[in-house]
């Protein structure tokens, strides 16, 4: 991507980031409630993956705001 988004694209990236944040928060909270080690591991993996994805989305938004 060239780093320059149209307004609707920027808003969509914000929406994706907001949704991903809610999903990650839910996974973090569920870790405290589950007792199954396998499920805890899946939730931990989801949190780690979501963290990386949010960092990437934030990077895209930063580049877009800088204009390239």
mmCIF file of N, CA, C and O in Angstrom:
data_model
loop_
_atom_site.group_PDB
_atom_site.id
_atom_site.type_symbol
_atom_site.label_atom_id
_atom_site.label_comp_id
_atom_site.label_asym_id
_atom_site.label_seq_id
_atom_site.Cartn_x
_atom_site.Cartn_y
_atom_site.Cartn_z
ATOM 1 N N UNK A 1 0.832 -1.176 0.000
ATOM 2 C CA UNK A 1 0.000 0.000 0.000
ATOM 3 C C UNK A 1 0.879 1.242 0.000
ATOM 4 O O UNK A 1 1.939 1.261 0.602
ATOM 5 N N UNK A 2 0.385 2.286 -0.598
ATOM 6 C CA UNK A 2 1.191 3.496 -0.693
ATOM 7 C C UNK A 2 1.087 4.383 0.543
ATOM 8 O O UNK A 2 1.747 5.398 0.629
ATOM 9 N N UNK A 3 0.244 4.026 1.513
ATOM 10 C CA UNK A 3 0.161 4.779 2.743
ATOM 11 C C UNK A 3 -0.853 5.910 2.723
ATOM 12 O O UNK A 3 -1.032 6.590 3.710
ATOM 13 N N UNK A 4 -1.522 6.104 1.610
ATOM 14 C CA UNK A 4 -2.515 7.152 1.515
ATOM 15 C C UNK A 4 -3.883 6.513 1.324
ATOM 16 O O UNK A 4 -4.154 5.928 0.283
ATOM 17 N N UNK A 5 -4.715 6.617 2.363
ATOM 18 C CA UNK A 5 -6.038 6.003 2.310
ATOM 19 C C UNK A 5 -7.101 7.060 2.095
ATOM 20 O O UNK A 5 -6.970 8.200 2.552
ATOM 21 N N UNK A 6 -8.170 6.650 1.438
ATOM 22 C CA UNK A 6 -9.355 7.491 1.374
ATOM 23 C C UNK A 6 -10.008 7.461 2.756
ATOM 24 O O UNK A 6 -9.743 6.575 3.572
ATOM 25 N N UNK A 7 -10.857 8.428 3.030
ATOM 26 C CA UNK A 7 -11.487 8.523 4.342
ATOM 27 C C UNK A 7 -12.231 7.244 4.707
ATOM 28 O O UNK A 7 -12.107 6.749 5.829
ATOM 29 N N UNK A 8 -12.983 6.680 3.762
ATOM 30 C CA UNK A 8 -13.751 5.473 4.086
ATOM 31 C C UNK A 8 -12.836 4.293 4.401
ATOM 32 O O UNK A 8 -13.163 3.459 5.242
ATOM 33 N N UNK A 9 -11.674 4.238 3.782
ATOM 34 C CA UNK A 9 -10.721 3.166 4.077
ATOM 35 C C UNK A 9 -10.138 3.331 5.481
ATOM 36 O O UNK A 9 -10.001 2.358 6.227
ATOM 37 N N UNK A 10 -9.826 4.554 5.835
ATOM 38 C CA UNK A 10 -9.307 4.819 7.177
ATOM 39 C C UNK A 10 -10.346 4.448 8.230
ATOM 40 O O UNK A 10 -10.019 3.827 9.246
ATOM 41 N N UNK A 11 -11.596 4.810 7.982
ATOM 42 C CA UNK A 11 -12.663 4.464 8.921
ATOM 43 C C UNK A 11 -12.835 2.954 9.036
ATOM 44 O O UNK A 11 -13.070 2.433 10.134
ATOM 45 N N UNK A 12 -12.715 2.242 7.936
ATOM 46 C CA UNK A 12 -12.831 0.787 7.975
ATOM 47 C C UNK A 12 -11.702 0.155 8.784
ATOM 48 O O UNK A 12 -11.926 -0.782 9.549
ATOM 49 N N UNK A 13 -10.492 0.678 8.638
ATOM 50 C CA UNK A 13 -9.369 0.163 9.421
ATOM 51 C C UNK A 13 -9.606 0.440 10.904
ATOM 52 O O UNK A 13 -9.350 -0.425 11.753
ATOM 53 N N UNK A 14 -10.139 1.603 11.228
ATOM 54 C CA UNK A 14 -10.483 1.911 12.622
ATOM 55 C C UNK A 14 -11.538 0.933 13.147
ATOM 56 O O UNK A 14 -11.446 0.474 14.294
ATOM 57 N N UNK A 15 -12.528 0.623 12.341
ATOM 58 C CA UNK A 15 -13.574 -0.322 12.753
ATOM 59 C C UNK A 15 -12.998 -1.712 13.001
ATOM 60 O O UNK A 15 -13.351 -2.380 13.974
ATOM 61 N N UNK A 16 -12.108 -2.136 12.123
ATOM 62 C CA UNK A 16 -11.466 -3.448 12.290
ATOM 63 C C UNK A 16 -10.646 -3.468 13.572
ATOM 64 O O UNK A 16 -10.695 -4.436 14.343
ATOM 65 N N UNK A 17 -9.907 -2.396 13.822
ATOM 66 C CA UNK A 17 -9.082 -2.317 15.029
ATOM 67 C C UNK A 17 -9.953 -2.331 16.284
ATOM 68 O O UNK A 17 -9.614 -2.997 17.274
ATOM 69 N N UNK A 18 -11.065 -1.632 16.250
ATOM 70 C CA UNK A 18 -11.970 -1.611 17.404
ATOM 71 C C UNK A 18 -12.547 -3.004 17.659
ATOM 72 O O UNK A 18 -12.586 -3.477 18.802
ATOM 73 N N UNK A 19 -12.982 -3.676 16.598
ATOM 74 C CA UNK A 19 -13.527 -5.025 16.728
ATOM 75 C C UNK A 19 -12.465 -5.989 17.252
ATOM 76 O O UNK A 19 -12.714 -6.792 18.152
ATOM 77 N N UNK A 20 -11.254 -5.894 16.720
ATOM 78 C CA UNK A 20 -10.159 -6.772 17.144
ATOM 79 C C UNK A 20 -9.823 -6.538 18.613
ATOM 80 O O UNK A 20 -9.508 -7.476 19.345
ATOM 81 N N UNK A 21 -9.891 -5.278 19.057
ATOM 82 C CA UNK A 21 -9.629 -4.952 20.459
ATOM 83 C C UNK A 21 -10.667 -5.602 21.375
ATOM 84 O O UNK A 21 -10.328 -6.162 22.420
ATOM 85 N N UNK A 22 -11.930 -5.549 20.972
ATOM 86 C CA UNK A 22 -12.992 -6.182 21.761
ATOM 87 C C UNK A 22 -12.776 -7.695 21.827
ATOM 88 O O UNK A 22 -12.887 -8.302 22.904
ATOM 89 N N UNK A 23 -12.440 -8.299 20.719
ATOM 90 C CA UNK A 23 -12.192 -9.748 20.689
ATOM 91 C C UNK A 23 -11.013 -10.129 21.580
ATOM 92 O O UNK A 23 -11.071 -11.122 22.319
ATOM 93 N N UNK A 24 -9.949 -9.345 21.531
ATOM 94 C CA UNK A 24 -8.775 -9.629 22.348
ATOM 95 C C UNK A 24 -9.102 -9.478 23.832
ATOM 96 O O UNK A 24 -8.692 -10.300 24.655
ATOM 97 N N UNK A 25 -9.863 -8.448 24.176
ATOM 98 C CA UNK A 25 -10.262 -8.239 25.567
ATOM 99 C C UNK A 25 -11.087 -9.425 26.066
ATOM 100 O O UNK A 25 -10.882 -9.908 27.187
ATOM 101 N N UNK A 26 -11.975 -9.905 25.233
ATOM 102 C CA UNK A 26 -12.801 -11.060 25.614
ATOM 103 C C UNK A 26 -11.927 -12.294 25.833
ATOM 104 O O UNK A 26 -12.120 -13.032 26.808
ATOM 105 N N UNK A 27 -10.963 -12.514 24.966
ATOM 106 C CA UNK A 27 -10.075 -13.662 25.130
ATOM 107 C C UNK A 27 -9.271 -13.557 26.418
ATOM 108 O O UNK A 27 -9.092 -14.548 27.128
ATOM 109 N N UNK A 28 -8.800 -12.357 26.737
ATOM 110 C CA UNK A 28 -8.045 -12.160 27.979
ATOM 111 C C UNK A 28 -8.912 -12.449 29.194
ATOM 112 O O UNK A 28 -8.477 -13.099 30.146
ATOM 113 N N UNK A 29 -10.130 -11.951 29.177
ATOM 114 C CA UNK A 29 -11.033 -12.172 30.304
ATOM 115 C C UNK A 29 -11.433 -13.640 30.436
ATOM 116 O O UNK A 29 -11.537 -14.162 31.549
ATOM 117 N N UNK A 30 -11.639 -14.297 29.320
ATOM 118 C CA UNK A 30 -12.041 -15.709 29.347
ATOM 119 C C UNK A 30 -10.929 -16.602 29.892
ATOM 120 O O UNK A 30 -11.203 -17.635 30.490
ATOM 121 N N UNK A 31 -9.678 -16.200 29.716
ATOM 122 C CA UNK A 31 -8.558 -16.992 30.236
ATOM 123 C C UNK A 31 -8.690 -17.191 31.738
ATOM 124 O O UNK A 31 -8.350 -18.253 32.262
ATOM 125 N N UNK A 32 -9.178 -16.186 32.434
ATOM 126 C CA UNK A 32 -9.316 -16.273 33.887
ATOM 127 C C UNK A 32 -10.482 -17.179 34.296
ATOM 128 O O UNK A 32 -10.518 -17.668 35.424
ATOM 129 N N UNK A 33 -11.404 -17.408 33.385
ATOM 130 C CA UNK A 33 -12.603 -18.170 33.727
ATOM 131 C C UNK A 33 -12.533 -19.651 33.351
ATOM 132 O O UNK A 33 -13.268 -20.457 33.917
ATOM 133 N N UNK A 34 -11.688 -20.004 32.394
ATOM 134 C CA UNK A 34 -11.653 -21.390 31.935
ATOM 135 C C UNK A 34 -10.641 -22.198 32.746
ATOM 136 O O UNK A 34 -9.641 -21.670 33.234
ATOM 137 N N UNK A 35 -10.940 -23.479 32.878
ATOM 138 C CA UNK A 35 -10.030 -24.357 33.625
ATOM 139 C C UNK A 35 -9.290 -25.329 32.708
ATOM 140 O O UNK A 35 -8.276 -25.890 33.103
ATOM 141 N N UNK A 36 -9.780 -25.496 31.495
ATOM 142 C CA UNK A 36 -9.151 -26.434 30.566
ATOM 143 C C UNK A 36 -7.844 -25.849 30.028
ATOM 144 O O UNK A 36 -7.842 -24.760 29.438
ATOM 145 N N UNK A 37 -6.722 -26.558 30.228
ATOM 146 C CA UNK A 37 -5.426 -26.040 29.767
ATOM 147 C C UNK A 37 -5.360 -25.828 28.254
ATOM 148 O O UNK A 37 -4.744 -24.870 27.785
ATOM 149 N N UNK A 38 -5.989 -26.698 27.490
ATOM 150 C CA UNK A 38 -5.984 -26.555 26.038
ATOM 151 C C UNK A 38 -6.702 -25.299 25.593
ATOM 152 O O UNK A 38 -6.223 -24.573 24.706
ATOM 153 N N UNK A 39 -7.832 -25.033 26.210
ATOM 154 C CA UNK A 39 -8.593 -23.831 25.875
ATOM 155 C C UNK A 39 -7.831 -22.582 26.308
ATOM 156 O O UNK A 39 -7.793 -21.582 25.583
ATOM 157 N N UNK A 40 -7.188 -22.630 27.472
ATOM 158 C CA UNK A 40 -6.361 -21.493 27.914
ATOM 159 C C UNK A 40 -5.258 -21.209 26.904
ATOM 160 O O UNK A 40 -4.955 -20.057 26.614
ATOM 161 N N UNK A 41 -4.658 -22.269 26.371
ATOM 162 C CA UNK A 41 -3.578 -22.101 25.389
ATOM 163 C C UNK A 41 -4.114 -21.463 24.106
ATOM 164 O O UNK A 41 -3.467 -20.585 23.523
ATOM 165 N N UNK A 42 -5.286 -21.888 23.668
ATOM 166 C CA UNK A 42 -5.901 -21.303 22.474
ATOM 167 C C UNK A 42 -6.174 -19.817 22.700
ATOM 168 O O UNK A 42 -5.898 -18.977 21.835
ATOM 169 N N UNK A 43 -6.707 -19.481 23.862
ATOM 170 C CA UNK A 43 -7.007 -18.085 24.170
ATOM 171 C C UNK A 43 -5.732 -17.246 24.240
ATOM 172 O O UNK A 43 -5.701 -16.111 23.757
ATOM 173 N N UNK A 44 -4.671 -17.800 24.825
ATOM 174 C CA UNK A 44 -3.395 -17.085 24.897
ATOM 175 C C UNK A 44 -2.833 -16.838 23.500
ATOM 176 O O UNK A 44 -2.342 -15.753 23.192
ATOM 177 N N UNK A 45 -2.933 -17.844 22.651
ATOM 178 C CA UNK A 45 -2.473 -17.692 21.266
ATOM 179 C C UNK A 45 -3.278 -16.601 20.559
ATOM 180 O O UNK A 45 -2.720 -15.779 19.822
ATOM 181 N N UNK A 46 -4.578 -16.569 20.795
ATOM 182 C CA UNK A 46 -5.428 -15.554 20.185
ATOM 183 C C UNK A 46 -5.024 -14.156 20.644
ATOM 184 O O UNK A 46 -4.973 -13.217 19.841
ATOM 185 N N UNK A 47 -4.714 -14.007 21.926
ATOM 186 C CA UNK A 47 -4.286 -12.708 22.453
ATOM 187 C C UNK A 47 -2.978 -12.280 21.798
ATOM 188 O O UNK A 47 -2.824 -11.128 21.379
ATOM 189 N N UNK A 48 -2.035 -13.201 21.682
ATOM 190 C CA UNK A 48 -0.747 -12.869 21.061
ATOM 191 C C UNK A 48 -0.925 -12.471 19.593
ATOM 192 O O UNK A 48 -0.342 -11.486 19.134
ATOM 193 N N UNK A 49 -1.721 -13.238 18.876
ATOM 194 C CA UNK A 49 -1.972 -12.945 17.469
ATOM 195 C C UNK A 49 -2.704 -11.606 17.310
ATOM 196 O O UNK A 49 -2.342 -10.783 16.464
ATOM 197 N N UNK A 50 -3.698 -11.384 18.139
ATOM 198 C CA UNK A 50 -4.453 -10.128 18.075
ATOM 199 C C UNK A 50 -3.565 -8.934 18.368
ATOM 200 O O UNK A 50 -3.705 -7.878 17.747
ATOM 201 N N UNK A 51 -2.642 -9.083 19.306
ATOM 202 C CA UNK A 51 -1.714 -8.002 19.634
ATOM 203 C C UNK A 51 -0.873 -7.638 18.426
ATOM 204 O O UNK A 51 -0.715 -6.449 18.093
ATOM 205 N N UNK A 52 -0.338 -8.647 17.740
ATOM 206 C CA UNK A 52 0.460 -8.384 16.532
ATOM 207 C C UNK A 52 -0.389 -7.726 15.448
ATOM 208 O O UNK A 52 0.053 -6.789 14.767
ATOM 209 N N UNK A 53 -1.609 -8.210 15.278
ATOM 210 C CA UNK A 53 -2.476 -7.645 14.245
ATOM 211 C C UNK A 53 -2.838 -6.191 14.547
ATOM 212 O O UNK A 53 -2.866 -5.356 13.644
ATOM 213 N N UNK A 54 -3.087 -5.886 15.818
ATOM 214 C CA UNK A 54 -3.390 -4.506 16.181
ATOM 215 C C UNK A 54 -2.191 -3.596 15.963
ATOM 216 O O UNK A 54 -2.345 -2.439 15.547
ATOM 217 N N UNK A 55 -1.001 -4.104 16.217
ATOM 218 C CA UNK A 55 0.205 -3.317 15.947
ATOM 219 C C UNK A 55 0.317 -3.020 14.455
ATOM 220 O O UNK A 55 0.662 -1.901 14.058
ATOM 221 N N UNK A 56 0.009 -4.003 13.619
ATOM 222 C CA UNK A 56 0.050 -3.797 12.166
ATOM 223 C C UNK A 56 -0.999 -2.773 11.731
ATOM 224 O O UNK A 56 -0.715 -1.898 10.904
ATOM 225 N N UNK A 57 -2.206 -2.886 12.281
ATOM 226 C CA UNK A 57 -3.257 -1.938 11.932
ATOM 227 C C UNK A 57 -2.878 -0.524 12.370
ATOM 228 O O UNK A 57 -3.092 0.439 11.631
ATOM 229 N N UNK A 58 -2.311 -0.402 13.556
ATOM 230 C CA UNK A 58 -1.864 0.913 14.022
ATOM 231 C C UNK A 58 -0.760 1.470 13.127
ATOM 232 O O UNK A 58 -0.715 2.676 12.864
ATOM 233 N N UNK A 59 0.113 0.603 12.649
ATOM 234 C CA UNK A 59 1.147 1.035 11.720
ATOM 235 C C UNK A 59 0.555 1.559 10.422
ATOM 236 O O UNK A 59 0.995 2.583 9.887
ATOM 237 N N UNK A 60 -0.451 0.875 9.911
ATOM 238 C CA UNK A 60 -1.115 1.339 8.696
ATOM 239 C C UNK A 60 -1.770 2.700 8.914
ATOM 240 O O UNK A 60 -1.686 3.591 8.054
ATOM 241 N N UNK A 61 -2.426 2.846 10.041
ATOM 242 C CA UNK A 61 -3.087 4.117 10.328
ATOM 243 C C UNK A 61 -2.080 5.247 10.490
ATOM 244 O O UNK A 61 -2.315 6.359 10.033
ATOM 245 N N UNK A 62 -0.959 4.954 11.116
ATOM 246 C CA UNK A 62 0.081 5.974 11.281
ATOM 247 C C UNK A 62 0.628 6.422 9.932
ATOM 248 O O UNK A 62 0.807 7.602 9.674
ATOM 249 N N UNK A 63 0.898 5.451 9.058
ATOM 250 C CA UNK A 63 1.405 5.782 7.718
ATOM 251 C C UNK A 63 0.381 6.598 6.945
ATOM 252 O O UNK A 63 0.738 7.529 6.220
ATOM 253 N N UNK A 64 -0.882 6.236 7.088
ATOM 254 C CA UNK A 64 -1.934 6.958 6.380
ATOM 255 C C UNK A 64 -2.031 8.400 6.850
ATOM 256 O O UNK A 64 -2.191 9.316 6.047
ATOM 257 N N UNK A 65 -1.881 8.614 8.141
ATOM 258 C CA UNK A 65 -1.991 9.968 8.695
ATOM 259 C C UNK A 65 -0.782 10.810 8.320
ATOM 260 O O UNK A 65 -0.869 12.015 8.205
ATOM 261 N N UNK A 66 0.357 10.161 8.107
ATOM 262 C CA UNK A 66 1.570 10.873 7.720
ATOM 263 C C UNK A 66 1.598 11.144 6.216
ATOM 264 O O UNK A 66 2.432 11.887 5.739
ATOM 265 N N UNK A 67 0.720 10.464 5.499
ATOM 266 C CA UNK A 67 0.664 10.663 4.049
ATOM 267 C C UNK A 67 1.675 9.841 3.285
ATOM 268 O O UNK A 67 1.969 10.083 2.138
ATOM 269 N N UNK A 68 2.193 8.783 3.893
ATOM 270 C CA UNK A 68 3.093 7.940 3.135
ATOM 271 C C UNK A 68 4.182 7.478 3.996
ATOM 272 O O UNK A 68 5.036 6.787 3.767
#
